[in-house]
Amino acid sequence: MTFADITSSLAPELERLNTIIAEALDTPTPLMNEIVTRYLLTKGKQIRPVMVLLSARLLGEISDRVLHAAAAMEMLHNASLIHDDVVDDTLTRRGRQTINAIWDNHIAVLVGDYFMSGALNEGVRTESIEIVRALSELGKELSLGEIHQICNARGHQFRIDDYYTAIRKKTASLFMQCARVGAEAVNAPAALSAALVQYAELLGQCFQIRDDIFDYFPSHEVGKPSGNDLREGKVTLPLLHALRTAPEAEASNAKELIARGSLTEQEIESLISFAKKHRGIEFAYAEMERLHAEALPLLLSYPDSATRDSLAGLFAFIIARNS
């Protein structure tokens, strides 16, 4: 099953979702409308709201309440991306200039805040305090995940356990809450949705690992050059594995480069080559397959259905995606 097959099965719901988002962000302020309209043209694959919709359909029926919950999660996700672009001084995303690149950091932070407010308002429209609570908890987790990653970078921590702690907070938490609010929006008991939320957590970790692999290869589709994480001081799974398994002298040299910071392009390329030489990419793929194998029994605990197949297909897509 392709991702196109999955979104095709949700086509009317996704169309309504995007109408809800556009209406929620509409404003009489010309500049904000210009920025929001331009931003929504590059909305990406919308994997997170798809996760909300599939979770709701697995355990019930998609309603307006579900769509407002999905809109809230998508806007919160976009708010975090806009703020991340400011923090990381990112100038392109999905092959287009970021808000901060065009209008400056001041405007970008305000737009991110505007998206966040829109997310909270959509959460209120669900009339579920549990969904509003999920949005609140998610905002904290995303912030703490970024802080954890920054602390790892500044403290030159090279532990895989620390890496997993960071990606659970900064990425997997969003997928978990998507599953949780989808279930909550159809009034599914927590006991019934527990396995689905675990499935979403593993999917989210896998998503981040795949994203990190992209950094070791130039890609016009991803919209950023290779080595971007290293430029920001972030040491991700392929390099962590190489640092752990390479001969001590090689690993020490690599650690000294990372600790020094302000890397030249040649030094970044040398670290990428080091990670590849010591099979960091292969290790990262193996980790994704391990997560996939752990996740599948959780999904199979639910009755056979087209929606369950779509959720399984979503995990397979995450591993195979090229952007």
mmCIF file of N, CA and C in Angstrom, residues 122-180:
data_model
loop_
_atom_site.group_PDB
_atom_site.id
_atom_site.type_symbol
_atom_site.label_atom_id
_atom_site.label_comp_id
_atom_site.label_asym_id
_atom_site.label_seq_id
_atom_site.Cartn_x
_atom_site.Cartn_y
_atom_site.Cartn_z
ATOM 1 N N GLU A 122 -8.762 25.227 17.975
ATOM 2 C CA GLU A 122 -9.358 24.025 17.392
ATOM 3 C C GLU A 122 -9.539 22.937 18.451
ATOM 4 N N GLY A 123 -8.598 22.865 19.380
ATOM 5 C CA GLY A 123 -8.752 21.925 20.480
ATOM 6 C C GLY A 123 -9.994 22.227 21.298
ATOM 7 N N VAL A 124 -10.241 23.506 21.572
ATOM 8 C CA VAL A 124 -11.436 23.913 22.324
ATOM 9 C C VAL A 124 -12.707 23.520 21.569
ATOM 10 N N ARG A 125 -12.663 23.615 20.239
ATOM 11 C CA ARG A 125 -13.846 23.291 19.430
ATOM 12 C C ARG A 125 -14.236 21.808 19.513
ATOM 13 N N THR A 126 -13.312 20.957 19.953
ATOM 14 C CA THR A 126 -13.661 19.549 20.144
ATOM 15 C C THR A 126 -14.502 19.349 21.392
ATOM 16 N N GLU A 127 -14.521 20.353 22.276
ATOM 17 C CA GLU A 127 -15.253 20.286 23.546
ATOM 18 C C GLU A 127 -14.775 19.124 24.417
ATOM 19 N N SER A 128 -13.480 18.829 24.281
ATOM 20 C CA SER A 128 -12.889 17.755 25.091
ATOM 21 C C SER A 128 -11.713 18.306 25.868
ATOM 22 N N ILE A 129 -11.825 18.301 27.181
ATOM 23 C CA ILE A 129 -10.715 18.774 28.001
ATOM 24 C C ILE A 129 -9.508 17.864 27.844
ATOM 25 N N GLU A 130 -9.731 16.578 27.536
ATOM 26 C CA GLU A 130 -8.617 15.649 27.361
ATOM 27 C C GLU A 130 -7.813 15.993 26.104
ATOM 28 N N ILE A 131 -8.485 16.426 25.055
ATOM 29 C CA ILE A 131 -7.772 16.828 23.838
ATOM 30 C C ILE A 131 -6.996 18.114 24.077
ATOM 31 N N VAL A 132 -7.601 19.059 24.775
ATOM 32 C CA VAL A 132 -6.878 20.296 25.121
ATOM 33 C C VAL A 132 -5.675 19.964 25.994
ATOM 34 N N ARG A 133 -5.857 19.043 26.935
ATOM 35 C CA ARG A 133 -4.740 18.623 27.791
ATOM 36 C C ARG A 133 -3.627 17.977 26.954
ATOM 37 N N ALA A 134 -4.011 17.179 25.978
ATOM 38 C CA ALA A 134 -3.018 16.533 25.111
ATOM 39 C C ALA A 134 -2.203 17.578 24.346
ATOM 40 N N LEU A 135 -2.863 18.622 23.865
ATOM 41 C CA LEU A 135 -2.161 19.698 23.164
ATOM 42 C C LEU A 135 -1.180 20.404 24.099
ATOM 43 N N SER A 136 -1.624 20.649 25.322
ATOM 44 C CA SER A 136 -0.772 21.310 26.307
ATOM 45 C C SER A 136 0.453 20.458 26.635
ATOM 46 N N GLU A 137 0.217 19.174 26.876
ATOM 47 C CA GLU A 137 1.332 18.273 27.186
ATOM 48 C C GLU A 137 2.296 18.164 26.012
ATOM 49 N N LEU A 138 1.741 18.148 24.805
ATOM 50 C CA LEU A 138 2.583 18.028 23.622
ATOM 51 C C LEU A 138 3.482 19.244 23.453
ATOM 52 N N GLY A 139 2.927 20.435 23.682
ATOM 53 C CA GLY A 139 3.748 21.640 23.589
ATOM 54 C C GLY A 139 4.951 21.576 24.512
ATOM 55 N N LYS A 140 4.736 21.062 25.728
ATOM 56 C CA LYS A 140 5.843 20.914 26.683
ATOM 57 C C LYS A 140 6.854 19.881 26.198
ATOM 58 N N GLU A 141 6.359 18.739 25.714
ATOM 59 C CA GLU A 141 7.258 17.671 25.283
ATOM 60 C C GLU A 141 8.129 18.099 24.105
ATOM 61 N N LEU A 142 7.534 18.807 23.141
ATOM 62 C CA LEU A 142 8.310 19.260 21.983
ATOM 63 C C LEU A 142 9.413 20.220 22.415
ATOM 64 N N SER A 143 9.085 21.120 23.325
ATOM 65 C CA SER A 143 10.087 22.069 23.826
ATOM 66 C C SER A 143 11.197 21.350 24.581
ATOM 67 N N LEU A 144 10.802 20.412 25.448
ATOM 68 C CA LEU A 144 11.799 19.683 26.227
ATOM 69 C C LEU A 144 12.675 18.803 25.341
ATOM 70 N N GLY A 145 12.093 18.257 24.277
ATOM 71 C CA GLY A 145 12.886 17.462 23.347
ATOM 72 C C GLY A 145 13.975 18.277 22.683
ATOM 73 N N GLU A 146 13.628 19.491 22.271
ATOM 74 C CA GLU A 146 14.630 20.367 21.653
ATOM 75 C C GLU A 146 15.706 20.763 22.661
ATOM 76 N N ILE A 147 15.279 21.081 23.886
ATOM 77 C CA ILE A 147 16.246 21.443 24.933
ATOM 78 C C ILE A 147 17.174 20.267 25.219
ATOM 79 N N HIS A 148 16.604 19.072 25.288
ATOM 80 C CA HIS A 148 17.419 17.877 25.546
ATOM 81 C C HIS A 148 18.457 17.699 24.447
ATOM 82 N N GLN A 149 18.049 17.906 23.214
ATOM 83 C CA GLN A 149 18.982 17.751 22.099
ATOM 84 C C GLN A 149 20.074 18.823 22.143
ATOM 85 N N ILE A 150 19.700 20.041 22.488
ATOM 86 C CA ILE A 150 20.679 21.123 22.596
ATOM 87 C C ILE A 150 21.683 20.829 23.719
ATOM 88 N N CYS A 151 21.176 20.333 24.849
ATOM 89 C CA CYS A 151 22.069 19.986 25.965
ATOM 90 C C CYS A 151 23.041 18.875 25.562
ATOM 91 N N ASN A 152 22.543 17.874 24.830
ATOM 92 C CA ASN A 152 23.422 16.801 24.354
ATOM 93 C C ASN A 152 24.517 17.357 23.461
ATOM 94 N N ALA A 153 24.118 18.293 22.570
ATOM 95 C CA ALA A 153 25.092 18.863 21.639
ATOM 96 C C ALA A 153 26.136 19.695 22.391
ATOM 97 N N ARG A 154 25.690 20.518 23.308
ATOM 98 C CA ARG A 154 26.625 21.401 24.020
ATOM 99 C C ARG A 154 27.496 20.632 25.004
ATOM 100 N N GLY A 155 26.941 19.543 25.554
ATOM 101 C CA GLY A 155 27.714 18.740 26.493
ATOM 102 C C GLY A 155 28.520 17.650 25.828
ATOM 103 N N HIS A 156 28.426 17.586 24.487
ATOM 104 C CA HIS A 156 29.148 16.573 23.698
ATOM 105 C C HIS A 156 28.886 15.173 24.246
ATOM 106 N N GLN A 157 27.577 14.905 24.421
ATOM 107 C CA GLN A 157 27.159 13.576 24.849
ATOM 108 C C GLN A 157 27.002 12.684 23.615
ATOM 109 N N PHE A 158 27.538 11.506 23.658
ATOM 110 C CA PHE A 158 27.504 10.627 22.498
ATOM 111 C C PHE A 158 26.852 9.286 22.837
ATOM 112 N N ARG A 159 25.783 9.341 23.643
ATOM 113 C CA ARG A 159 25.115 8.119 24.079
ATOM 114 C C ARG A 159 23.837 7.895 23.269
ATOM 115 N N ILE A 160 23.672 6.687 22.775
ATOM 116 C CA ILE A 160 22.483 6.369 21.988
ATOM 117 C C ILE A 160 21.225 6.471 22.845
ATOM 118 N N ASP A 161 21.322 6.140 24.128
ATOM 119 C CA ASP A 161 20.161 6.273 25.017
ATOM 120 C C ASP A 161 19.680 7.723 25.081
ATOM 121 N N ASP A 162 20.617 8.670 25.109
ATOM 122 C CA ASP A 162 20.247 10.085 25.130
ATOM 123 C C ASP A 162 19.574 10.491 23.818
ATOM 124 N N TYR A 163 20.067 9.924 22.736
ATOM 125 C CA TYR A 163 19.459 10.196 21.428
ATOM 126 C C TYR A 163 17.997 9.756 21.437
ATOM 127 N N TYR A 164 17.734 8.561 21.924
ATOM 128 C CA TYR A 164 16.362 8.052 21.945
ATOM 129 C C TYR A 164 15.478 8.868 22.878
ATOM 130 N N THR A 165 16.030 9.327 23.986
ATOM 131 C CA THR A 165 15.251 10.185 24.885
ATOM 132 C C THR A 165 14.816 11.448 24.163
ATOM 133 N N ALA A 166 15.734 12.044 23.404
ATOM 134 C CA ALA A 166 15.424 13.276 22.678
ATOM 135 C C ALA A 166 14.373 13.048 21.606
ATOM 136 N N ILE A 167 14.506 11.975 20.820
ATOM 137 C CA ILE A 167 13.562 11.804 19.717
ATOM 138 C C ILE A 167 12.186 11.351 20.208
ATOM 139 N N ARG A 168 12.139 10.702 21.367
ATOM 140 C CA ARG A 168 10.822 10.383 21.927
ATOM 141 C C ARG A 168 10.068 11.662 22.261
ATOM 142 N N LYS A 169 10.784 12.641 22.795
ATOM 143 C CA LYS A 169 10.142 13.896 23.183
ATOM 144 C C LYS A 169 9.863 14.789 21.985
ATOM 145 N N LYS A 170 10.852 14.947 21.096
ATOM 146 C CA LYS A 170 10.728 15.957 20.042
ATOM 147 C C LYS A 170 9.946 15.471 18.834
ATOM 148 N N THR A 171 9.812 14.152 18.648
ATOM 149 C CA THR A 171 9.128 13.630 17.462
ATOM 150 C C THR A 171 8.069 12.598 17.807
ATOM 151 N N ALA A 172 8.452 11.556 18.543
ATOM 152 C CA ALA A 172 7.500 10.474 18.831
ATOM 153 C C ALA A 172 6.314 10.965 19.656
ATOM 154 N N SER A 173 6.531 11.954 20.521
ATOM 155 C CA SER A 173 5.436 12.460 21.347
ATOM 156 C C SER A 173 4.299 13.005 20.489
ATOM 157 N N LEU A 174 4.641 13.604 19.362
ATOM 158 C CA LEU A 174 3.609 14.150 18.476
ATOM 159 C C LEU A 174 2.766 13.039 17.861
ATOM 160 N N PHE A 175 3.421 11.980 17.404
ATOM 161 C CA PHE A 175 2.672 10.859 16.834
ATOM 162 C C PHE A 175 1.817 10.175 17.906
ATOM 163 N N MET A 176 2.354 10.052 19.099
ATOM 164 C CA MET A 176 1.581 9.453 20.189
ATOM 165 C C MET A 176 0.321 10.257 20.485
ATOM 166 N N GLN A 177 0.463 11.564 20.560
ATOM 167 C CA GLN A 177 -0.702 12.394 20.866
ATOM 168 C C GLN A 177 -1.696 12.417 19.711
ATOM 169 N N CYS A 178 -1.206 12.251 18.480
ATOM 170 C CA CYS A 178 -2.132 12.142 17.344
ATOM 171 C C CYS A 178 -3.017 10.912 17.506
ATOM 172 N N ALA A 179 -2.409 9.789 17.865
ATOM 173 C CA ALA A 179 -3.196 8.578 18.102
ATOM 174 C C ALA A 179 -4.133 8.769 19.286
ATOM 175 N N ARG A 180 -3.635 9.408 20.320
ATOM 176 C CA ARG A 180 -4.423 9.587 21.545
ATOM 177 C C ARG A 180 -5.641 10.483 21.300
#
